[in-house]
Amino acid sequence: MQTEFSSEQQLLRDVVSRALRDKSPPGAVRELMASDRGYDPAVWQELGAGAGLAGVHVPEAWGGAGGGPVELGIVAEEMGRTLFCGPFFASAVMAGNALMEAADESARAELLPGVASGSVIAALVLDDLNSPAAVGGSLRARDDGRLAGTAAIVVDAHVADLLLVVARTGPDLGLHAVGSGAPGLEIEPLQVVDPTRKLSRVTFAGVPARPIGTVGGEALNRTWDLMSSALAHEMIGGAQRLFESTVAYTKERFQFGRPIGSFQALKHRCADLLLEIELARAVTHHAARCLAAGEGEPWAASMAKAAAADAFMSAARAGIQLRGGIGFTWEDDTHLWFKRAKSSEVLLGTPAIHRERMMTMLEGAA
Amino acid sequence: MQTEFSSEQQLLRDVVSRALRDKSPPGAVRELMASDRGYDPAVWQELGAGAGLAGVHVPEAWGGAGGGPVELGIVAEEMGRTLFCGPFFASAVMAGNALMEAADESARAELLPGVASGSVIAALVLDDLNSPAAVGGSLRARDDGRLAGTAAIVVDAHVADLLLVVARTGPDLGLHAVGSGAPGLEIEPLQVVDPTRKLSRVTFAGVPARPIGTVGGEALNRTWDLMSSALAHEMIGGAQRLFESTVAYTKERFQFGRPIGSFQALKHRCADLLLEIELARAVTHHAARCLAAGEGEPWAASMAKAAAADAFMSAARAGIQLRGGIGFTWEDDTHLWFKRAKSSEVLLGTPAIHRERMMTMLEGAA
Amino acid sequence: MTPEQIRREVSAWLDANWRIDRPLLEWRNILLEGGWAAPHWPEEWHGRGFTLDQAMVVSEVFREMDVVPAAQVGPRGLASETILACGSDDQKERYLKPILTGEDTWCQLFSEPGSGSDLAGLSTRAEFVDGRWIINGQKVWNTSAHHADFGLLVARTDRDVPKHQGISYFLLDMRQPGVEARPLRQMNGHQSFNEVFMTNAVVSPEDLIGGEGNGWHVAKTTLSFERRGFSRRVRGSSLDGPKQGPIYEEYEEELRIAAEPYTWYPQREGRVDLVLPRARETGAIHDPAVRQQIAKLICLHSGARLAADSAEAGRRAGTTEIIPAGSIGKLAASVIARQASHVHTMISGADALLSGPDSAADGMIAEVLVSVPAISIAGGTDEIQRNIISERVLGMPKGYRADQGPFRDIKRNA
Amino acid sequence: MTPEQIRREVSAWLDANWRIDRPLLEWRNILLEGGWAAPHWPEEWHGRGFTLDQAMVVSEVFREMDVVPAAQVGPRGLASETILACGSDDQKERYLKPILTGEDTWCQLFSEPGSGSDLAGLSTRAEFVDGRWIINGQKVWNTSAHHADFGLLVARTDRDVPKHQGISYFLLDMRQPGVEARPLRQMNGHQSFNEVFMTNAVVSPEDLIGGEGNGWHVAKTTLSFERRGFSRRVRGSSLDGPKQGPIYEEYEEELRIAAEPYTWYPQREGRVDLVLPRARETGAIHDPAVRQQIAKLICLHSGARLAADSAEAGRRAGTTEIIPAGSIGKLAASVIARQASHVHTMISGADALLSGPDSAADGMIAEVLVSVPAISIAGGTDEIQRNIISERVLGMPKGYRADQGPFRDIKRNA
């Protein structure tokens, strides 16, 4: 198992970081978050397809770059830094991993190249976003094979070409492919706390669908782990960036004749925050390495999701508090990271849910 | 229901406070905690009997001073300030309340006057000290009426004249009176974390006992609440005293050419601690008032026990940390309060147990 | 006068004068002439020299009889009390009456982008040129400034003395070309505050209050009224339930406008009231990890309420000082709001992604999540409260001050 | 030399010289003469001028062949490295050899009751009288001082210069009437440290090291070795498992004495290793509230271990600075120990009242509860670590210093 990044991985990080600095500045984030679509197709084309980011974790045989969870984490972390607005998380992370873990060989061969190249935007439709154990309560394949039920929250469904739906099929869960124009399919955009992550409610009123795989417990849990690891990386990137800008602000802002960063209360808060982020980053990078190697603690991804979420929220709270009133305004950028922190904290399970999941893997259910 | 202390109650506090300043200075605490007996009979005679503290909460009909949970709390709080070493908590608080809540009328009339006057030292024997729901798992009255089983931890049993034993009697719990010299009774002093609170293991190998009452669920819970409220008061007294001495220390101690109390990190920690203690004190005083009035939130005592324990531990940790190395030495008095805080945190249930108990009263079991 | 005498007198006067079909302004003029608009004020200024307790009796009778009182909500209360305490007779003559009648609205122009916690570090300049004060600078966090007629303004008139000494306090006419108020949007989408830009705005010499260089003292007077809740009366001023009658419509509109900036304040405090209903509704009440956090929240909330009651009793008895008790309460409110937000997040889980009317509790949970950060900043940050508590309650030594000596030499934001 | 060459050479030498029936001192003298006692030291001082990596190869061979090494455990390592780095040839001549042979034991005399976090604020005086230094003052937290032959002493030789400049560093003979070491008991009952009282203790001029007034520089050298773990080598020095033979008995006794002050250190760190076994044993592993806290602990503990590994890799690669990484690790250890203590308390419940061999985990849980407070104090408090992290890692501005100018004018403890 890896313990450090390879030089190729460092290089990937540098390239992605530079590209995002150009393509995802705060101004662009604000513009896109105010739009209905929520992303810039030209940028998506350039980064997802051109730079190959949409398939960074997909084997070359299926049109990807041949990386794995570690490379996916690097890209997610850098995207998290800049609050990149685009279907990367929905399509590459969620749908891409679900295809790799649960689709039949033929469906993978057919569908993955499009997702990996970024030319197809896919969305993974789950009827629960809190815990893999709760998936399958609402969506089902009827006896005639058509899908029924509602997914209350789906990331980026409103721009997806392809929906991958996990629905109950008899006693099992099945993975189903649905085109965005399928009859009986309704996609309603939702009002959201974090406008950089667009969500929809997706209702299936007897929608024709193609079954493309069985989602066993192991596949579902591994998909959840892969998504959680990537999200943890995204959060660490956001936490780190916000933390850096907050520390910088305390050096520039004067009150009482001194930079506020010279007040010990702020210094110590920043030191504690550094520690929290460092530890969360360590477990997050470790989670991706465990998943890549298929060894290590089975609970590493849940541990990372919980730690990264807590660290990002701490950074977000401090980011606003240390800026004072200005940090609470719409004009200041801090709230963009705060809202991303809040949405990431609850997406795929709160820290408490992941800690309980972790303990279940470690010791069995309570 | 009271919302403030009456002038009589204020007077009681002043009298007790003055007496304890004289009779329970740190030097005496150190001497008594190093002794096997753990208390000074002359001081106990003077305060428990002479000043009437042992019966402060006992109706006058049974030889007490006619106060209730509020007066008991005042005495416990002042004793907590000075870490008073004596059988007050075991005899007056634990045994006294058990007698009042669960003994038959005749047993009360017979036994309470001795306990209330301090001439009889009683100890309440429970086979679980974590939760009322767990009481009754080990001690039982055999068919011949004799007691069998072990109480792993009993406060001050080693100096008790009278043991009041809660033991399973058929399907119910019964209260039993046992003399300290009864055959088959074994009292083994235990090594303890907090040497100001002496504990023993008490084993019953067919001990003759007199049944003096039935301990129903309500009586057991109310006894537990009364004990928890008194213990919360004791903790608040300790927390407040330690906090005051810690703040005073930061004003006197110089490092880097300044009193350490001028460093913002220490100032803010003290401000947060003040807040924590103030809120815990408010719920603690409220708990006694609810118990006295028989109204208010049924969970008030558990809320107080949890809040006071957390506040006392915070004060204890800060007490050592802000003193630095000297605070970790045996010579310094801080560890006496730290150990009392730790023992009080777990006696009668940890904060987590009381929070769950509180929620059960509020909403039913999880 | 005994409470009973006051009751009799005010009731008799109201029986004779109160009518729900009068226009609001007409009624208020009658109220002022009758001397019942501000009974705790001195007799020469529309009052009766009542104690606050006596005045409370008058308010009680007003409430019982559903009588519309004098205008007092929002920053108006700060303005009138400050002018009464520190103003000249001429200023009282000109400003007090139209405040009580509701004709004039006011705003507070204290904070600046460069001086938030450090209010006395303000740098808006007031220069005396050709017999008038010329004001240049920017203020921020000004509730109601976009529709206020006048502003309570602190500005620097001397940069060569220590910072607290070079400040003067002005009554600024907001309806002049040199003053521009721009609404400021918050991260929760509300617009409760403004930025106010002053470009060669003009103040006549008779609108300097308290004397040149004495502005910090006057500002502290205003702040003490603010701490005592004079700017928040709006919440307690509403009549019980909607009343029928033309005068009520005018009055309710006045209250609505005054209350508008504060609609999200309950969310800022964490909506503890929604925690148990939401936990029951979602089933989270059965989750032991959530139960621990709810119990902690209830404990903090109960403790703060009980401690505040006790402090209030102490204040009435004269044994508790206002400022430290206020700081403890404010710090408690921050802790509670953060814990409430944490608990709401745990309860909602993924549903916390959503906002708006279709989301949990009619969108209120989402608003809690993005409003709570304000509670630990507005009205004095947690850090400032901890300074106050440690220095004024605990007597811990002040740290080093880097802002002594002439203002012009103090390092500050560009 | 390549690792293989080193291996061959040292193995050949050991084959010829190592015997388990020699007295320990005799063996160490042979070891020194052979030049294998401290191979990373220069050739003129018992060494071979090896790099640390080369020296590691020698250590490996020693371990593989169960060979007793030179004495290096405890404060001895600090003394020898400091003397080697800053001492005169005469000092090296006199002191280095008996350290390596184990004949002399040393202690560190730095901290004082009046200067803990503020080490440079020390006030022990050294005055030059009649050709000798006369020492008066008190030290504290001196591990091994009660049996040490010599002490590394910092004392103030000039009170009229700024505090860092007036300090000198001495090699103090502990076996003189003016020096008294008294064991100091901790709250957990152990006696790991001493107080050392110096009353007209004498140091000859040739035992001043690094020059008069240069003591702070020398002290920083010692501290940098301490941070790099030279005083803790004791834990890694033990041979694998007990070995038979007279020399091993002598050596194990030396290690036992050196290790004695540290027996409670694992408890100070919270005994994370005991958490899951205890939770299983008590059934607390099924309590969801406890599970949350255990998960948090495991997460912190894993994070700290992984971050330390990563920092260590960075240090080897030369990309991580030692001091900040050490501060982060030390602060993490505090957080972890507190959480572990909290979890152990939850798991034990009322059983946490008990201590001693009959209590939980052979008394180790009780010892955790009363030892954990030390982790956030010893070796630099949490507050000092946060200062270091914020200033050196984050580059945040230093606060005001009240301890500049001549030492005699600095306010300090009586």
PDB file of N, CA, C and O in Angstrom, chain A residues 125-143:
ATOM      1  N   VAL A 125     -28.727   7.757  -9.256  1.00  0.00           N
ATOM      2  CA  VAL A 125     -29.984   8.008  -8.551  1.00  0.00           C
ATOM      3  C   VAL A 125     -30.127   6.998  -7.416  1.00  0.00           C
ATOM      4  O   VAL A 125     -30.224   5.798  -7.648  1.00  0.00           O
ATOM      5  N   LEU A 126     -30.079   7.516  -6.190  1.00  0.00           N
ATOM      6  CA  LEU A 126     -30.242   6.691  -4.997  1.00  0.00           C
ATOM      7  C   LEU A 126     -31.420   7.246  -4.216  1.00  0.00           C
ATOM      8  O   LEU A 126     -31.604   8.463  -4.160  1.00  0.00           O
ATOM      9  N   ASP A 127     -32.224   6.366  -3.643  1.00  0.00           N
ATOM     10  CA  ASP A 127     -33.378   6.897  -2.907  1.00  0.00           C
ATOM     11  C   ASP A 127     -33.042   7.228  -1.463  1.00  0.00           C
ATOM     12  O   ASP A 127     -33.911   7.658  -0.704  1.00  0.00           O
ATOM     13  N   ASP A 128     -31.783   7.075  -1.087  1.00  0.00           N
ATOM     14  CA  ASP A 128     -31.344   7.567   0.224  1.00  0.00           C
ATOM     15  C   ASP A 128     -29.903   8.013   0.111  1.00  0.00           C
ATOM     16  O   ASP A 128     -29.071   7.331  -0.488  1.00  0.00           O
ATOM     17  N   LEU A 129     -29.618   9.158   0.678  1.00  0.00           N
ATOM     18  CA  LEU A 129     -28.252   9.682   0.619  1.00  0.00           C
ATOM     19  C   LEU A 129     -27.613   9.750   2.004  1.00  0.00           C
ATOM     20  O   LEU A 129     -26.635  10.451   2.214  1.00  0.00           O
ATOM     21  N   ASN A 130     -28.191   9.023   2.961  1.00  0.00           N
ATOM     22  CA  ASN A 130     -27.636   9.035   4.310  1.00  0.00           C
ATOM     23  C   ASN A 130     -26.764   7.817   4.611  1.00  0.00           C
ATOM     24  O   ASN A 130     -25.770   7.931   5.321  1.00  0.00           O
ATOM     25  N   SER A 131     -27.160   6.686   4.066  1.00  0.00           N
ATOM     26  CA  SER A 131     -26.470   5.450   4.448  1.00  0.00           C
ATOM     27  C   SER A 131     -26.769   4.362   3.427  1.00  0.00           C
ATOM     28  O   SER A 131     -27.921   4.231   2.971  1.00  0.00           O
ATOM     29  N   PRO A 132     -25.776   3.563   3.056  1.00  0.00           N
ATOM     30  CA  PRO A 132     -26.049   2.497   2.086  1.00  0.00           C
ATOM     31  C   PRO A 132     -27.104   1.530   2.604  1.00  0.00           C
ATOM     32  O   PRO A 132     -27.861   0.958   1.816  1.00  0.00           O
ATOM     33  N   ALA A 133     -27.171   1.382   3.925  1.00  0.00           N
ATOM     34  CA  ALA A 133     -28.125   0.430   4.494  1.00  0.00           C
ATOM     35  C   ALA A 133     -29.567   0.853   4.240  1.00  0.00           C
ATOM     36  O   ALA A 133     -30.478   0.028   4.285  1.00  0.00           O
ATOM     37  N   ALA A 134     -29.788   2.151   3.968  1.00  0.00           N
ATOM     38  CA  ALA A 134     -31.153   2.634   3.789  1.00  0.00           C
ATOM     39  C   ALA A 134     -31.558   2.708   2.322  1.00  0.00           C
ATOM     40  O   ALA A 134     -32.708   3.042   2.001  1.00  0.00           O
ATOM     41  N   VAL A 135     -30.636   2.388   1.416  1.00  0.00           N
ATOM     42  CA  VAL A 135     -30.958   2.468  -0.008  1.00  0.00           C
ATOM     43  C   VAL A 135     -31.941   1.357  -0.386  1.00  0.00           C
ATOM     44  O   VAL A 135     -31.818   0.236   0.102  1.00  0.00           O
ATOM     45  N   GLY A 136     -32.905   1.688  -1.234  1.00  0.00           N
ATOM     46  CA  GLY A 136     -33.840   0.666  -1.704  1.00  0.00           C
ATOM     47  C   GLY A 136     -35.202   0.747  -1.063  1.00  0.00           C
ATOM     48  O   GLY A 136     -36.050  -0.112  -1.274  1.00  0.00           O
ATOM     49  N   GLY A 137     -35.450   1.792  -0.324  1.00  0.00           N
ATOM     50  CA  GLY A 137     -36.733   1.925   0.352  1.00  0.00           C
ATOM     51  C   GLY A 137     -37.828   2.496  -0.532  1.00  0.00           C
ATOM     52  O   GLY A 137     -39.007   2.283  -0.277  1.00  0.00           O
ATOM     53  N   SER A 138     -37.462   3.211  -1.555  1.00  0.00           N
ATOM     54  CA  SER A 138     -38.507   3.852  -2.352  1.00  0.00           C
ATOM     55  C   SER A 138     -38.512   3.419  -3.819  1.00  0.00           C
ATOM     56  O   SER A 138     -39.569   3.123  -4.387  1.00  0.00           O
ATOM     57  N   LEU A 139     -37.366   3.374  -4.440  1.00  0.00           N
ATOM     58  CA  LEU A 139     -37.331   3.070  -5.870  1.00  0.00           C
ATOM     59  C   LEU A 139     -37.412   1.558  -6.105  1.00  0.00           C
ATOM     60  O   LEU A 139     -36.712   0.792  -5.450  1.00  0.00           O
ATOM     61  N   ARG A 140     -38.260   1.166  -7.062  1.00  0.00           N
ATOM     62  CA  ARG A 140     -38.327  -0.268  -7.366  1.00  0.00           C
ATOM     63  C   ARG A 140     -38.605  -0.458  -8.852  1.00  0.00           C
ATOM     64  O   ARG A 140     -39.155   0.423  -9.528  1.00  0.00           O
ATOM     65  N   ALA A 141     -38.195  -1.612  -9.352  1.00  0.00           N
ATOM     66  CA  ALA A 141     -38.554  -2.014 -10.712  1.00  0.00           C
ATOM     67  C   ALA A 141     -39.845  -2.809 -10.619  1.00  0.00           C
ATOM     68  O   ALA A 141     -39.923  -3.787  -9.873  1.00  0.00           O
ATOM     69  N   ARG A 142     -40.840  -2.342 -11.346  1.00  0.00           N
ATOM     70  CA  ARG A 142     -42.119  -3.055 -11.312  1.00  0.00           C
ATOM     71  C   ARG A 142     -41.976  -4.387 -12.042  1.00  0.00           C
ATOM     72  O   ARG A 142     -40.964  -4.652 -12.701  1.00  0.00           O
ATOM     73  N   ASP A 143     -43.042  -5.204 -11.971  1.00  0.00           N
ATOM     74  CA  ASP A 143     -42.986  -6.501 -12.644  1.00  0.00           C
ATOM     75  C   ASP A 143     -42.776  -6.344 -14.142  1.00  0.00           C
ATOM     76  O   ASP A 143     -42.170  -7.200 -14.790  1.00  0.00           O
TER      77      ASP A 143
END
